[in-house]
Structures are given as structure tokens and as C-alpha cells.
């Protein structure tokens, strides 16, 4: 654990010097365009003095052949050949308790909407906000989406008894 902390501290000390290096970031840019993801920062309504919260979303298309078949091995035998979903919506929640006291955080409701279609989805893993703890999880939701319309995600949280919401939007 101490070696990770020392490595992180060393990296944070040298990060200003790394900004001036001429690094080829083209492969990373190509990767992001291949993934075809867009993420918008979450609303700041859930940031408190002790808890830092962020919500990020992105969409992965499910690859299909021109005839509509799925790639070999993507579905097991006995399941329908035509799935009811076209994309996977990824919802990433990150929470950081920056204080030395435990914080009470609960996700009360999670929903996504596209155009006039609004849907709740279950949020199963509740965060543990022990002192100085970080919580990060990604929910993957297989959905049938309109690729031309943005998808909006909202999480309603309770932070130490106070309600707040995080929102993020993404397009395919």
C-alpha cells in the first residue's frame, strides 16, 4: 500500500513537468473515435465538502453483420438469434470521501431517458464511504437505442440525509 502511495505522490510531483513533453497522443485519439463515445461532466449538485462525486456515461454499439447476425460466440446456444438491444449504455459513478469521517451515501433512484422514453433501472451496489474511501462502479445496460438521439442519465443520491442528483448525457 505504501509503495502505491509513494508512486502516486511521485507522479503528482512530476506531472507538471510531464505536461511540457511532446507526446504522440494520436493513438489515444484514434481509440476514442473507434469507441464512438461521448461523455459530459456530471452536474455539480452532489459535491459537498467531504464527498466528491462524478457521473460519466458512454455508449458501445453492439456489432452486427450486414445481415443482422451477431458475431460468433456472442450469444449462447438456445437464445434468440435477434436480441432486443442495439447498444450498451455504460454508467460510471465515482465517489471520493475526502474526510477522515465516514459519510452516509445512498443511491435512491437511477434512470435514463432518450427523447420521450424514460426508464428506471436498478442500482444494486450501494457505496461504502468509509474515511478517505473511493468508490467506483460501472453499470452496463443493454438497450435498444436510437443512435441519432442523445441519452441522458440521472442518479438521485442521499448524501448524509441531503438529496441531490447527478446527470450526464452521451450520444452515439
Coordinates of C-alpha atoms in Angstrom, one line a residue:
X1 CA 0.0 0.0 0.0
X2 CA 2.8 2.4 0.9
X3 CA 4.5 1.8 -2.4
X4 CA 1.4 2.7 -4.3
X5 CA 1.1 5.9 -2.3
X6 CA 4.8 6.7 -2.9
X7 CA 4.3 6.1 -6.6
X8 CA 1.2 8.3 -6.7
X9 CA 3.0 11.1 -4.8
X10 CA 6.0 10.8 -7.1
X11 CA 3.8 11.0 -10.2
X12 CA 1.9 14.0 -8.8
X13 CA 5.1 15.8 -8.2
X14 CA 6.4 15.2 -11.7
X15 CA 3.1 15.7 -13.5
X16 CA 3.7 19.5 -14.2
X17 CA 7.0 18.5 -15.9
X18 CA 5.2 15.9 -18.0
X19 CA 2.8 18.4 -19.4
X20 CA 5.6 20.1 -21.4
X21 CA 6.8 16.9 -23.1
X22 CA 5.9 16.4 -26.7
X23 CA 4.0 13.1 -26.5
X24 CA 2.3 11.5 -29.5
X25 CA -1.4 11.3 -28.3
X26 CA -2.7 10.3 -31.8
X27 CA -3.2 6.6 -30.8
X28 CA -5.3 7.6 -27.8
X29 CA -7.4 10.0 -30.0
X30 CA -7.9 7.2 -32.6
X31 CA -9.0 4.8 -29.8
X32 CA -11.6 7.3 -28.5
X33 CA -13.0 7.8 -32.1
X34 CA -13.1 4.0 -32.5
X35 CA -15.2 3.6 -29.3
X36 CA -17.5 6.4 -30.5
X37 CA -18.2 7.6 -27.0
X38 CA -19.1 11.0 -25.8
X39 CA -19.2 11.9 -22.1
X40 CA -20.4 15.1 -20.4
X41 CA -19.4 16.1 -16.9
X42 CA -22.0 15.5 -14.3
X43 CA -23.9 18.3 -12.6
X44 CA -22.1 19.7 -9.5
X45 CA -25.2 19.4 -7.3
X46 CA -23.7 16.5 -5.3
X47 CA -20.3 17.9 -4.5
X48 CA -20.0 18.6 -0.8
X49 CA -17.0 19.5 1.3
X50 CA -16.5 15.8 2.2
X51 CA -17.8 13.9 -0.9
X52 CA -16.6 14.4 -4.5
X53 CA -19.0 12.8 -7.0
X54 CA -18.9 12.3 -10.7
X55 CA -21.0 10.6 -13.2
X56 CA -19.8 9.6 -16.7
X57 CA -21.7 7.8 -19.5
X58 CA -20.8 6.3 -22.8
X59 CA -22.4 4.1 -25.4
X60 CA -20.9 1.0 -27.0
X61 CA -22.7 -0.2 -30.2
X62 CA -23.3 -4.0 -30.4
X63 CA -21.5 -5.1 -33.6
X64 CA -23.7 -6.9 -36.2
X65 CA -23.0 -8.2 -39.6
X66 CA -24.9 -6.6 -42.5
X67 CA -27.5 -9.4 -42.4
X68 CA -28.2 -8.6 -38.8
X69 CA -26.5 -11.7 -37.3
X70 CA -24.3 -11.3 -34.2
X71 CA -20.6 -12.2 -34.2
X72 CA -19.8 -15.9 -33.5
X73 CA -19.7 -16.7 -29.8
X74 CA -21.6 -13.5 -28.7
X75 CA -24.7 -15.4 -27.7
X76 CA -25.0 -18.9 -26.3
X77 CA -27.0 -21.7 -28.0
X78 CA -30.7 -21.6 -27.2
X79 CA -31.0 -17.8 -27.0
X80 CA -32.9 -15.9 -29.7
X81 CA -30.9 -15.0 -32.8
X82 CA -32.1 -11.4 -32.8
X83 CA -31.5 -9.6 -29.4
X84 CA -33.8 -6.8 -28.4
X85 CA -30.9 -4.4 -27.8
X86 CA -28.6 -2.5 -30.2
X87 CA -26.3 -0.7 -27.8
X88 CA -24.8 -0.9 -24.3
X89 CA -25.2 2.2 -22.1
X90 CA -22.3 2.4 -19.6
X91 CA -22.9 4.4 -16.5
X92 CA -19.9 5.1 -14.3
X93 CA -20.3 6.6 -10.8
X94 CA -17.2 7.7 -8.9
X95 CA -17.4 8.9 -5.3
X96 CA -14.5 10.0 -3.1
X97 CA -14.8 10.6 0.7
X98 CA -12.1 13.2 1.3
X99 CA -12.7 13.4 5.0
X100 CA -11.5 11.3 7.9
X101 CA -15.1 10.6 9.0
X102 CA -17.5 8.1 7.5
X103 CA -20.1 9.6 5.2
X104 CA -23.6 8.2 4.5
X105 CA -24.3 7.9 0.8
X106 CA -27.1 6.0 -0.8
X107 CA -28.3 5.9 -4.5
X108 CA -32.1 6.2 -4.3
X109 CA -33.0 6.1 -7.9
X110 CA -31.3 5.7 -11.3
X111 CA -32.9 6.5 -14.6
X112 CA -32.1 7.1 -18.3
X113 CA -34.1 8.7 -21.0
X114 CA -33.9 9.3 -24.7
X115 CA -36.4 11.6 -26.4
X116 CA -39.7 10.9 -24.6
X117 CA -38.8 7.4 -23.3
X118 CA -37.8 7.5 -19.6
X119 CA -36.8 4.3 -17.8
X120 CA -35.8 3.5 -14.3
X121 CA -33.0 0.9 -13.8
X122 CA -32.0 -0.9 -10.6
X123 CA -28.8 0.3 -8.8
X124 CA -27.6 -2.7 -6.9
X125 CA -24.3 -1.7 -5.4
X126 CA -24.5 0.9 -2.7
X127 CA -21.3 2.8 -1.9
X128 CA -19.2 2.4 1.2
X129 CA -18.0 5.8 2.1
X130 CA -15.6 4.9 4.9
X131 CA -13.0 7.6 5.8
X132 CA -10.9 8.6 2.8
X133 CA -12.5 5.8 0.7
X134 CA -13.1 5.9 -3.0
X135 CA -16.0 4.1 -4.7
X136 CA -16.2 3.5 -8.4
X137 CA -18.5 1.2 -10.4
X138 CA -19.8 0.9 -14.0
X139 CA -23.3 -0.4 -14.8
X140 CA -23.7 -1.8 -18.3
X141 CA -27.3 -1.6 -19.6
X142 CA -28.1 -3.4 -22.9
X143 CA -30.7 -1.2 -24.6
X144 CA -32.4 -0.6 -27.9
X145 CA -31.4 3.0 -28.6
X146 CA -31.9 5.5 -31.4
X147 CA -28.3 6.3 -32.5
X148 CA -29.3 9.8 -33.6
X149 CA -30.6 10.9 -30.2
X150 CA -28.7 11.7 -27.0
X151 CA -29.2 9.6 -23.9
X152 CA -29.5 11.3 -20.5
X153 CA -28.8 9.6 -17.2
X154 CA -29.9 10.8 -13.8
X155 CA -28.9 9.4 -10.4
X156 CA -30.7 10.6 -7.3
X157 CA -28.5 10.3 -4.2
X158 CA -28.8 10.9 -0.5
X159 CA -25.6 12.4 1.0
X160 CA -25.7 12.5 4.8
X161 CA -29.5 12.9 4.6
X162 CA -29.4 15.6 1.9
X163 CA -30.8 14.7 -1.5
X164 CA -29.1 15.7 -4.7
X165 CA -28.8 14.4 -8.3
X166 CA -26.1 13.7 -10.8
X167 CA -26.8 13.9 -14.5
X168 CA -24.8 13.1 -17.6
X169 CA -25.5 12.9 -21.3
X170 CA -24.0 11.0 -24.1
X171 CA -24.5 10.4 -27.9
X172 CA -23.6 7.5 -30.1

